[in-house]
Amino acid sequence: MQQWYFVAALLTILTSSQGILTTLSQSNGGYKYDYATVPFLAEVFKLLVSSFLLWKESKSSNHPQMTTEWTTVCLFPIPSIIYLIHNNVQFATLTFVDTSTYQIMGNLKIVTTGILFRLFLRKKLSNLQWIAIILLAVGTTTSQVKSCGESSCNSLFSAPIQGYMLGILSACLSALAGVYTEFLMKKNNDSLYWQNVQLYTFGALFNMARLLVDDFRSGFESGPWWQRLIDGYSFTTWMVVLNLGSTGLLVSWLMKYADNIVKVYSTSMAMLLTMVLSVYLFSFKPTLQLFLGIIICMVSLHLYFAPPSSLVDSPVTTKILPKCVDDVSVHLSTDSSHKVSHP
Amino acid sequence: MQQWYFVAALLTILTSSQGILTTLSQSNGGYKYDYATVPFLAEVFKLLVSSFLLWKESKSSNHPQMTTEWTTVCLFPIPSIIYLIHNNVQFATLTFVDTSTYQIMGNLKIVTTGILFRLFLRKKLSNLQWIAIILLAVGTTTSQVKSCGESSCNSLFSAPIQGYMLGILSACLSALAGVYTEFLMKKNNDSLYWQNVQLYTFGALFNMARLLVDDFRSGFESGPWWQRLIDGYSFTTWMVVLNLGSTGLLVSWLMKYADNIVKVYSTSMAMLLTMVLSVYLFSFKPTLQLFLGIIICMVSLHLYFAPPSSLVDSPVTTKILPKCVDDVSVHLSTDSSHKVSHP
């Protein structure tokens, strides 16, 4: 199962395009459409695609495995509920800290994902992999360090304590949603498409509820959401919807066949790719910190995924295993085959 | 020989004090004394200490080993010559780039030291150790990234190409001096003090020559150097001399009994320590990039010096060595001692 490399690479490219498409879909620095409709339509898109694939699978020779017990189905709205809480925590955090401090604190979710991944999914990570995860968070943060000469210049260290607490809570909730979804997808051998159908049905419902709540808050001054659903949509906006839906489907696939850490690497690399592309597309100034951040994240990627033997080979390997090597040679010599001659 | 840990830690503390003492020895942002006299007096101090220790060693039961052949002695002025060339290259570089860009490029010497260490001293480094060296350079650079709101705001990427070429040359010369000194100290089993006496005699002579050249350049307007040697010296200035001399002696010791990489780690950690102390002593603003730089350098230190087995232990070790472990268990079972039961 080395397919996940390609899925992760594709997720990186699509997530990176998401930022660029969203910027391109703006006019005069603002949205002509209601941005809250985008995730709703993306959920609908994912639901349609998954339903179609499930239908195709059911037509094929081997029927898809589908658990329809209430005790299993009722687990599927939970990710949506976590995201709902997360959104509200995010809103509360932003009353204490500015956007760039919030963005910097967002990198904490890389570390919290590692921790919850270890605690809840009981996956063991080597010390080197822990170091790699910390480096990934440090690398993404480095790339976001404010350049000299930038206009807003608030110190990261001057926010009230509540801001930091909420930032940490936010990082934990974000990680929890990811880890919980992985648990859900790997819980049984149900068809991925069936799991997706359940996940996205609740996703679509929760997003619909959010649009309705927005309507009530604004006193229906611009009409109910279904009447203004695609108002102001351009071709680029549809691309944003399609792209968001596709990244969602790829994330589901990774949760089932790879894991949260792979997803975290994909999205972190996507953030750096977006910054590099912005240098070309929107003539952003390339900064030293972006360059350093990219090196740190590449090192992290290598430390996490490269086979450990390739990292600690010469000349240290011999030091780790003197006893073992001795034993082998003794064993082989009684076997009268003298092939091992390394010192 | 675990003594090098303590020597390296002491070198870190003294090197860090050097920056702080030098700042304290200034009055109104300038020097009241001729700064070029400081390294000369430090060389004299090192020469006196080494001579005394050599004399004491020669009085003891086991006589110090001293090679006095011309072919060996003539190798000792070479580090001074390299430093002389380095100083001139540095001067030339600064005509193309500003001081902060030069400082940033200075971190390259960490990587060039690794390369020359590998090439000239034929020490093998594992992939993990190479990664650690790159991370050290990245970490020190990260800590030096200009903060937003700093006054001078030149882009690192806008210097003329000659500036970068000279910066690279400067990093190579600096590394060469270190690697050559290590070669010199480890070349034979001569007494460290005898090697030091040779090294510092030439060091004192070259520094004296430099003072003389300065005098000629200024047309002796403030008199010959020996008449104004300690003009304007305060207690702090004498501490700067003593401190510089002591760090030199520690570096010599490390070159003989440890290596250049240990020295590079000591001085890099000292730079970070100076920045942290400056936050307290000179009420500098702590920056996010300093915090990130410290994490990166700590990770680098751990990756370089921690035993590789402690990094890649669980659960990956079993994967690397399935064959080996099988062989051991077979071997032990024929030995009828069933102690190995790890899966």
XYZ file of C-alpha atoms in Angstrom:
686
model
C 0.000 0.000 0.000
C 2.326 2.762 -1.260
C -0.613 4.522 -2.985
C -0.834 6.958 -0.071
C 2.260 8.787 -1.351
C 0.338 9.850 -4.445
C -2.843 10.687 -2.532
C -0.821 12.784 -0.054
C 0.969 14.597 -2.905
C -2.363 15.268 -4.639
C -3.829 16.546 -1.363
C -0.857 18.916 -1.000
C -1.397 20.326 -4.498
C -5.175 20.699 -4.111
C -4.954 22.217 -0.605
C -2.388 24.668 -1.926
C -4.634 25.575 -4.894
C -7.453 26.163 -2.397
C -5.700 29.194 -0.908
C -4.823 30.564 -4.328
C -8.300 29.953 -5.825
C -9.921 31.584 -2.788
C -7.719 34.663 -3.254
C -8.523 34.730 -6.982
C -12.271 34.426 -6.257
C -12.169 37.673 -4.262
C -12.906 40.984 -5.922
C -11.430 44.165 -4.426
C -10.270 42.214 -1.372
C -13.792 40.993 -0.487
C -16.238 38.242 -1.420
C -19.158 38.992 -3.751
C -20.774 35.712 -2.588
C -21.628 34.391 0.897
C -18.507 32.430 1.869
C -20.505 30.197 4.269
C -22.275 28.623 1.278
C -18.975 27.218 -0.058
C -18.433 24.510 2.612
C -22.137 23.558 2.393
C -21.957 22.999 -1.372
C -18.639 21.157 -0.937
C -20.356 18.772 1.525
C -23.156 18.228 -0.990
C -20.590 17.562 -3.729
C -18.764 15.005 -1.542
C -22.086 13.361 -0.641
C -23.064 13.044 -4.323
C -19.672 11.636 -5.360
C -19.624 9.147 -2.459
C -23.223 8.052 -3.107
C -22.437 7.476 -6.775
C -19.311 5.453 -5.942
C -21.228 3.435 -3.342
C -23.937 2.689 -5.922
C -21.278 1.607 -8.446
C -19.630 -0.585 -5.815
C -22.960 -2.240 -4.939
C -23.424 -3.120 -8.659
C -20.051 -4.851 -8.789
C -19.429 -8.497 -7.909
C -18.263 -7.954 -4.324
C -20.900 -6.113 -2.357
C -19.721 -3.237 -0.129
C -19.708 -3.946 3.580
C -22.155 -1.594 5.306
C -22.893 -1.444 9.035
C -26.314 0.189 9.512
C -26.696 -0.316 13.264
C -27.775 2.789 15.145
C -24.829 2.493 17.570
C -22.405 2.917 14.655
C -24.326 5.508 12.651
C -24.695 7.776 15.689
C -20.885 8.153 15.819
C -20.809 9.957 12.469
C -22.240 13.360 13.455
C -19.559 13.714 16.153
C -16.835 15.158 13.838
C -19.328 17.820 12.715
C -20.133 18.602 16.337
C -16.431 18.938 17.174
C -15.934 21.304 14.213
C -18.937 23.330 15.398
C -17.411 23.743 18.865
C -14.040 24.478 17.254
C -15.506 27.280 15.153
C -16.962 28.910 18.234
C -13.712 28.582 20.180
C -11.900 30.095 17.192
C -14.314 33.031 17.256
C -13.739 33.503 21.002
C -9.947 33.285 20.578
C -9.982 36.054 17.991
C -11.519 38.443 20.535
C -8.282 38.103 22.554
C -5.553 37.786 19.903
C -5.030 39.220 16.415
C -5.310 37.090 13.274
C -1.574 36.608 12.762
C -1.029 35.449 16.356
C -3.982 33.066 15.880
C -2.399 31.766 12.684
C 0.947 31.218 14.464
C -0.767 29.376 17.327
C -2.563 27.236 14.713
C 0.715 25.366 14.180
C 0.251 23.900 17.659
C -2.286 21.516 16.146
C 0.589 19.607 14.522
C 1.909 18.748 17.990
C -1.543 18.118 19.540
C -2.373 15.795 16.635
C 0.782 13.811 17.421
C -0.180 13.607 21.092
C -3.831 12.595 20.541
C -2.735 10.186 17.793
C -0.480 8.523 20.372
C -3.039 8.611 23.222
C -6.290 7.684 21.495
C -5.175 5.556 18.559
C -2.326 4.000 20.568
C 0.108 4.346 17.699
C 3.698 4.339 18.932
C 6.076 6.913 17.543
C 9.870 6.697 17.799
C 11.775 9.569 19.440
C 12.950 10.572 15.985
C 9.337 10.812 14.799
C 8.417 12.981 17.796
C 11.352 15.243 16.972
C 10.164 15.337 13.349
C 6.664 16.420 14.450
C 8.066 19.199 16.642
C 10.287 20.329 13.756
C 7.286 20.425 11.410
C 5.479 22.768 13.804
C 8.658 24.871 14.210
C 9.174 24.960 10.432
C 5.662 26.116 9.583
C 5.882 28.725 12.366
C 9.266 29.959 11.083
C 7.832 30.537 7.616
C 5.134 32.757 9.194
C 7.481 35.008 11.223
C 6.610 38.613 10.416
C 9.037 40.290 8.040
C 10.769 43.482 8.980
C 8.888 46.340 7.403
C 5.444 44.720 7.695
C 2.706 47.109 8.746
C 0.986 45.462 11.719
C 3.606 44.544 14.240
C 1.960 43.127 17.358
C 4.185 41.031 19.561
C 3.186 37.386 19.844
C 4.093 37.510 23.520
C 1.766 40.336 24.526
C -1.694 38.748 24.194
C -3.792 38.126 27.347
C -3.479 34.671 28.897
C -7.043 33.734 27.868
C -5.954 34.100 24.233
C -3.240 31.479 24.666
C -5.504 29.101 26.612
C -8.180 29.296 23.925
C -5.511 28.865 21.238
C -4.379 25.644 22.890
C -8.002 24.472 23.250
C -8.544 25.242 19.589
C -5.467 23.189 18.617
C -6.719 20.286 20.756
C -10.207 20.352 19.220
C -8.792 20.488 15.717
C -6.567 17.489 16.473
C -9.425 15.656 18.180
C -11.646 15.998 15.093
C -8.888 14.481 12.934
C -8.011 11.668 15.308
C -11.687 10.849 15.924
C -12.359 10.650 12.169
C -9.419 8.273 11.738
C -10.806 6.108 14.557
C -14.218 6.115 12.862
C -12.883 5.168 9.425
C -10.645 2.388 10.716
C -13.140 1.081 13.318
C -14.481 -1.595 10.966
C -14.035 -2.823 7.401
C -17.067 -0.950 6.100
C -16.852 0.429 2.576
C -15.107 3.836 2.504
C -17.977 5.167 0.378
C -20.611 4.092 2.905
C -18.656 5.737 5.705
C -18.333 8.876 3.560
C -22.073 8.957 2.839
C -22.797 8.979 6.575
C -20.049 11.540 7.324
C -21.115 13.958 4.584
C -24.854 13.636 5.231
C -24.268 14.969 8.726
C -21.714 17.444 7.344
C -24.270 18.851 4.892
C -26.963 19.014 7.614
C -24.711 20.871 10.060
C -23.613 23.341 7.376
C -27.239 23.886 6.407
C -28.091 24.572 10.058
C -25.257 27.102 10.183
C -26.606 28.960 7.139
C -30.038 29.003 8.781
C -28.599 30.352 12.044
C -26.826 33.100 10.041
C -30.163 33.951 8.441
C -31.891 34.230 11.802
C -29.054 36.372 13.157
C -29.301 38.796 10.242
C -33.112 38.776 10.498
C -33.478 37.323 6.950
C -32.572 40.748 5.561
C -31.039 39.172 2.442
C -33.648 36.397 2.203
C -33.394 32.739 3.253
C -30.135 30.913 2.377
C -31.619 28.664 -0.310
C -32.704 31.693 -2.327
C -29.255 33.305 -2.334
C -27.223 30.069 -2.343
C -25.125 30.722 -5.460
C -25.571 34.504 -5.670
C -22.418 36.150 -6.973
C -20.780 32.805 -7.855
C -18.186 33.038 -10.614
C -16.381 30.208 -12.400
C -13.566 30.550 -9.841
C -16.046 30.208 -6.958
C -17.285 26.915 -8.404
C -13.659 25.813 -8.679
C -13.227 26.652 -4.966
C -16.253 24.430 -4.142
C -15.006 21.576 -6.358
C -11.514 21.868 -4.927
C -12.700 21.927 -1.294
C -14.890 18.886 -1.956
C -12.022 16.984 -3.605
C -9.590 17.701 -0.757
C -12.262 16.417 1.661
C -12.562 13.151 -0.247
C -8.769 12.750 -0.297
C -8.600 13.374 3.470
C -11.245 10.663 4.030
C -9.198 8.245 1.942
C -6.045 9.076 3.941
C -7.887 8.626 7.272
C -8.918 5.122 6.169
C -5.742 3.924 4.435
C -2.977 6.127 5.913
C -3.193 8.284 9.064
C -3.491 11.732 10.608
C 0.244 12.380 10.549
C 0.333 11.908 6.778
C -2.561 14.388 6.515
C -0.777 16.909 8.759
C 2.356 16.685 6.577
C 0.274 17.163 3.424
C -1.470 20.256 4.667
C 1.718 21.778 6.149
C 3.590 21.284 2.882
C 0.578 22.803 1.099
C 0.869 25.936 3.239
C 4.536 26.345 2.234
C 3.709 25.630 -1.428
C 1.020 28.323 -1.321
C 3.558 30.816 0.035
C 6.072 29.923 -2.690
C 3.410 30.167 -5.421
C 2.256 33.514 -3.978
C 5.759 34.869 -4.596
C 5.243 34.185 -8.313
C 1.472 34.728 -8.699
C 0.878 37.709 -6.436
C 4.492 38.996 -6.472
C 4.916 38.570 -2.710
C 8.425 39.286 -1.452
C 10.339 36.040 -0.793
C 11.567 36.089 2.801
C 14.498 34.427 4.519
C 12.081 32.860 7.029
C 10.096 31.154 4.228
C 13.334 29.680 2.891
C 14.359 28.486 6.386
C 10.855 27.124 7.078
C 10.972 25.055 3.890
C 14.355 23.535 4.845
C 13.097 22.701 8.368
C 9.898 21.066 7.051
C 11.836 19.064 4.453
C 14.194 17.833 7.187
C 11.151 16.949 9.302
C 9.552 15.028 6.408
C 12.764 13.096 5.870
C 13.225 12.306 9.583
C 9.631 11.063 9.895
C 9.315 8.924 6.783
C 12.853 7.819 5.821
C 13.778 4.317 7.002
C 15.725 4.807 10.273
C 18.485 2.518 9.023
C 19.239 4.996 6.223
C 19.667 7.785 8.775
C 21.992 6.171 11.260
C 23.959 3.916 8.888
C 27.683 4.722 8.763
C 29.596 4.394 10.988
C 27.233 4.171 13.919
C 25.261 1.010 13.127
C 28.112 -1.234 14.131
C 28.153 0.442 17.524
C 24.460 -0.282 18.232
C 24.589 -3.968 17.523
C 27.886 -5.434 18.602
C 26.240 -8.188 20.628
C 23.810 -9.082 17.916
C 26.476 -9.187 15.209
C 28.709 -11.356 17.383
C 25.892 -13.780 17.957
C 25.127 -14.006 14.280
C 28.697 -14.781 13.348
C 28.902 -17.511 15.990
C 25.655 -18.918 14.743
C 26.834 -18.894 11.160
C 30.185 -20.412 11.927
C 28.573 -23.443 13.592
C 26.509 -23.560 10.430
C 29.795 -23.732 8.455
C 28.808 -20.871 6.132
C 31.246 -17.965 6.582
C 29.459 -15.244 4.675
C 29.396 -12.502 7.324
C 32.764 -10.808 7.424
C 31.946 -7.214 8.380
C 34.054 -5.970 11.276
C 37.018 10.835 27.910
C 33.704 12.529 28.742
C 35.568 15.629 30.009
C 34.849 17.376 26.709
C 31.228 17.910 27.791
C 32.399 20.199 30.583
C 34.992 21.968 28.451
C 32.376 22.560 25.730
C 29.873 23.896 28.282
C 32.529 26.202 29.770
C 33.443 27.407 26.266
C 29.750 28.181 25.623
C 29.507 30.258 28.803
C 32.783 32.130 28.233
C 32.074 32.804 24.537
C 28.667 34.104 25.519
C 30.184 36.362 28.199
C 32.574 37.682 25.545
C 29.756 39.378 23.642
C 28.266 40.788 26.808
C 31.603 41.985 28.262
C 32.481 43.619 24.935
C 29.161 45.489 24.963
C 29.734 46.499 28.606
C 33.278 47.723 27.803
C 31.870 50.235 25.309
C 31.051 53.774 26.366
C 28.388 55.719 24.424
C 28.314 53.002 21.747
C 32.057 53.275 20.994
C 35.411 52.008 22.258
C 37.652 54.280 24.340
C 40.545 51.877 23.657
C 42.027 50.495 20.426
C 40.068 47.258 19.908
C 42.919 45.721 17.832
C 45.075 45.580 20.994
C 42.633 43.133 22.657
C 43.393 40.045 20.493
C 47.137 40.826 20.726
C 47.057 40.887 24.537
C 44.875 37.759 24.545
C 47.517 35.960 22.451
C 50.203 37.100 24.915
C 48.046 35.863 27.828
C 47.573 32.438 26.163
C 51.321 32.254 25.430
C 52.192 33.022 29.076
C 49.701 30.470 30.461
C 50.825 27.759 28.030
C 54.517 28.452 28.709
C 53.923 28.211 32.456
C 51.998 24.929 32.102
C 54.690 23.520 29.789
C 57.374 24.460 32.358
C 55.340 22.799 35.122
C 54.863 19.690 32.957
C 58.600 19.496 32.245
C 59.276 19.586 36.030
C 56.969 16.610 36.597
C 58.029 12.967 36.373
C 56.842 12.318 32.787
C 58.539 14.751 30.434
C 56.318 16.420 27.813
C 56.719 15.171 24.254
C 58.021 18.023 22.084
C 58.761 17.843 18.365
C 61.151 20.666 17.487
C 61.881 19.735 13.860
C 61.624 22.649 11.462
C 59.174 20.725 9.230
C 56.679 20.552 12.113
C 57.225 24.015 13.599
C 56.701 25.662 10.182
C 53.111 24.340 10.138
C 52.127 26.486 13.135
C 52.038 29.955 11.535
C 49.556 28.659 8.910
C 46.382 29.172 11.059
C 47.457 32.789 11.627
C 48.001 33.220 7.883
C 44.523 31.792 7.136
C 42.969 34.196 9.670
C 44.878 37.084 8.058
C 43.458 36.208 4.619
C 40.018 35.678 6.218
C 40.075 39.161 7.765
C 40.815 40.728 4.389
C 38.087 38.711 2.649
C 35.698 39.798 5.408
C 36.639 43.421 4.764
C 36.054 42.974 1.021
C 32.696 41.231 1.618
C 31.460 44.134 3.716
C 31.928 46.492 0.767
C 29.232 44.474 -1.061
C 26.811 43.477 1.722
C 25.574 45.116 4.935
C 26.619 43.861 8.368
C 23.428 41.920 9.105
C 23.580 40.060 5.773
C 27.229 39.278 6.521
C 26.234 37.989 9.952
C 23.497 35.770 8.413
C 25.969 34.394 5.830
C 28.397 33.674 8.690
C 26.196 30.709 9.649
C 27.358 29.018 6.451
C 30.628 28.229 8.249
C 28.770 25.583 10.267
C 28.072 23.678 7.048
C 31.507 24.323 5.501
C 33.151 23.102 8.720
C 31.162 19.851 8.383
C 32.264 19.467 4.764
C 35.973 20.215 5.343
C 35.919 18.060 8.487
C 34.673 15.182 6.301
C 37.052 15.895 3.407
C 40.328 16.753 5.133
C 40.111 14.884 8.425
C 38.277 11.911 6.811
C 35.806 11.664 9.688
C 32.631 9.920 8.603
C 29.308 11.442 9.635
C 25.992 9.589 9.541
C 23.107 11.055 7.512
C 21.484 12.031 10.797
C 24.613 13.980 11.787
C 24.632 15.810 8.449
C 20.983 16.697 8.987
C 21.881 17.908 12.497
C 24.632 20.170 11.096
C 22.261 21.678 8.512
C 19.662 22.218 11.261
C 22.245 23.986 13.435
C 22.977 26.434 10.616
C 19.227 26.877 9.988
C 18.574 27.384 13.713
C 21.233 30.042 14.231
C 20.026 31.806 11.058
C 16.394 31.668 12.239
C 17.302 33.391 15.499
C 18.874 36.228 13.480
C 15.879 36.903 11.201
C 15.106 40.635 11.357
C 12.093 41.453 13.490
C 9.213 43.411 12.119
C 9.639 47.030 13.113
C 13.454 47.005 12.979
C 14.931 50.132 11.486
C 17.325 48.901 8.771
C 15.425 46.553 6.532
C 17.664 45.481 3.633
C 16.615 42.302 1.887
C 19.069 39.436 2.140
C 18.333 38.522 -1.470
C 19.266 41.866 -3.007
C 23.064 41.983 -2.548
C 25.348 41.793 -5.612
C 26.562 38.320 -6.556
C 30.161 39.162 -5.535
C 28.897 39.628 -1.974
C 27.573 36.069 -1.857
C 30.702 34.595 -3.470
C 32.937 36.371 -0.943
C 30.603 35.278 1.875
C 31.012 31.658 0.806
C 34.791 32.103 0.521
C 34.820 33.637 3.999
C 32.878 30.653 5.403
C 35.324 28.252 3.743
C 38.388 30.066 5.112
C 36.929 30.154 8.600
C 36.212 26.406 8.436
C 39.648 25.725 6.959
C 41.386 27.481 9.860
C 39.460 25.325 12.344
C 39.951 22.051 10.515
C 43.646 22.793 9.927
C 44.196 23.552 13.621
C 42.533 20.246 14.545
C 44.809 18.445 12.092
C 47.824 20.200 13.627
C 46.886 19.355 17.230
C 46.117 15.705 16.486
C 49.021 15.177 14.069
C 51.272 13.789 16.779
C 51.273 13.098 20.516
C 53.159 16.271 21.376
C 52.230 17.984 24.620
C 49.198 20.282 24.187
C 51.163 23.054 25.943
C 54.100 22.809 23.555
C 51.721 22.946 20.574
C 50.007 25.951 22.188
C 53.322 27.753 22.752
C 54.104 27.444 19.038
C 50.577 28.425 17.977
C 50.394 31.497 20.221
C 53.936 32.694 19.515
C 52.969 33.040 15.858
C 49.570 34.391 16.889
C 51.188 37.146 18.982
C 53.641 37.970 16.174
C 50.922 38.260 13.531
C 48.768 40.435 15.816
C 51.764 42.631 16.555
C 52.386 42.977 12.799
C 48.752 43.994 12.381
C 49.092 46.739 15.003
C 52.225 47.967 13.235
C 50.480 48.015 9.843
C 47.631 50.034 11.444
C 50.225 52.483 12.766
C 51.802 52.908 9.328
C 48.359 53.370 7.746
C 47.469 56.111 10.212
C 50.920 57.676 9.817
C 51.725 57.132 13.524
C 49.383 60.022 14.399
C 48.554 58.481 17.784
C 52.083 57.177 18.364
C 53.485 53.654 17.983
C 51.265 50.805 19.237
C 53.458 49.893 22.228
C 53.066 53.375 23.682
C 49.245 53.332 23.520
C 48.805 49.602 24.129
C 46.517 49.804 27.157
C 45.290 53.380 26.721
C 41.659 53.699 27.872
C 41.595 50.193 29.328
C 39.018 49.759 32.088
C 38.535 46.770 34.391
C 35.951 45.426 31.916
C 38.443 45.709 29.041
C 40.918 43.574 30.989
C 38.095 41.069 31.560
C 37.494 41.018 27.794
C 41.204 40.198 27.243
C 41.202 37.497 29.930
C 37.986 36.016 28.609
C 39.158 35.965 24.986
C 42.410 34.314 26.074
C 40.572 31.682 28.106
C 38.190 30.791 25.263
C 41.229 30.408 23.005
C 42.814 27.944 25.441
C 39.578 25.957 25.671
C 39.288 25.823 21.873
C 42.864 24.456 21.685
C 41.950 21.786 24.218
C 38.830 20.823 22.206
C 40.798 20.661 18.957
C 43.190 18.170 20.578
C 40.758 16.046 22.611
C 37.391 16.575 20.873
C 36.791 18.032 17.411
C 35.655 20.975 15.307
C 32.000 19.961 15.380
C 31.969 20.154 19.192
C 33.520 23.619 18.924
C 30.929 24.731 16.343
C 28.104 23.570 18.648
C 29.659 25.409 21.613
C 29.975 28.698 19.793
C 26.513 28.435 18.193
C 24.890 27.749 21.563
C 26.899 30.675 22.969
C 25.385 32.983 20.343
C 21.873 31.956 21.395
C 22.770 32.286 25.082
C 24.067 35.813 24.434
C 20.762 36.721 22.768
C 18.768 35.313 25.705
C 20.964 37.132 28.257
C 20.639 40.358 26.234
C 16.872 40.159 26.744
C 17.506 40.402 30.500
C 20.642 42.550 30.655
C 20.010 45.073 27.890
C 16.195 44.664 27.857
C 16.136 43.489 24.237
C 12.713 42.416 23.013
C 12.403 38.606 22.954
C 11.403 37.532 19.454
C 9.514 34.508 18.160
C 12.448 33.734 15.855
C 14.872 33.535 18.812
C 12.535 31.056 20.516
C 12.237 28.977 17.304
C 15.998 29.144 16.710
C 16.669 27.783 20.197
C 14.288 24.831 19.643
C 15.904 24.045 16.274
C 19.445 24.175 17.724
C 18.442 21.985 20.692
C 16.943 19.436 18.284
C 20.151 19.598 16.245
C 22.306 19.059 19.353
C 20.206 16.048 20.329
C 20.263 14.534 16.830
C 24.049 14.911 16.591
C 25.127 13.671 19.996
C 22.372 11.321 21.259
C 23.060 7.621 20.737
C 21.219 6.680 17.501
C 19.624 3.684 19.210
C 17.792 6.054 21.583
C 16.317 7.904 18.616
C 14.987 5.055 16.515
C 14.053 2.615 19.288
C 10.335 1.799 19.423
C 8.763 0.396 17.364
C 11.036 0.700 14.395
C 14.066 -1.240 15.575
C 12.310 -4.567 15.169
C 11.605 -3.699 11.555
C 15.270 -3.060 10.731
C 16.583 -6.251 12.199
C 14.127 -9.088 11.671
C 16.787 -11.346 10.174
C 19.317 -10.584 12.865
C 16.852 -11.156 15.692
C 15.748 -14.473 14.186
C 19.329 -15.635 13.996
C 19.955 -14.704 17.608
C 16.963 -16.622 18.874
C 17.975 -19.705 16.909
C 21.465 -19.391 18.266
C 20.237 -19.030 21.826
C 17.809 -21.915 21.579
C 20.575 -24.304 20.526
C 22.385 -22.882 23.520
C 19.374 -23.920 25.639
C 19.147 -20.481 27.338
C 15.779 -18.891 26.483
C 16.365 -15.352 27.676
C 15.399 -13.398 24.554
C 11.646 -13.218 24.347
C 11.004 -9.883 22.659
C 8.624 -10.221 19.749
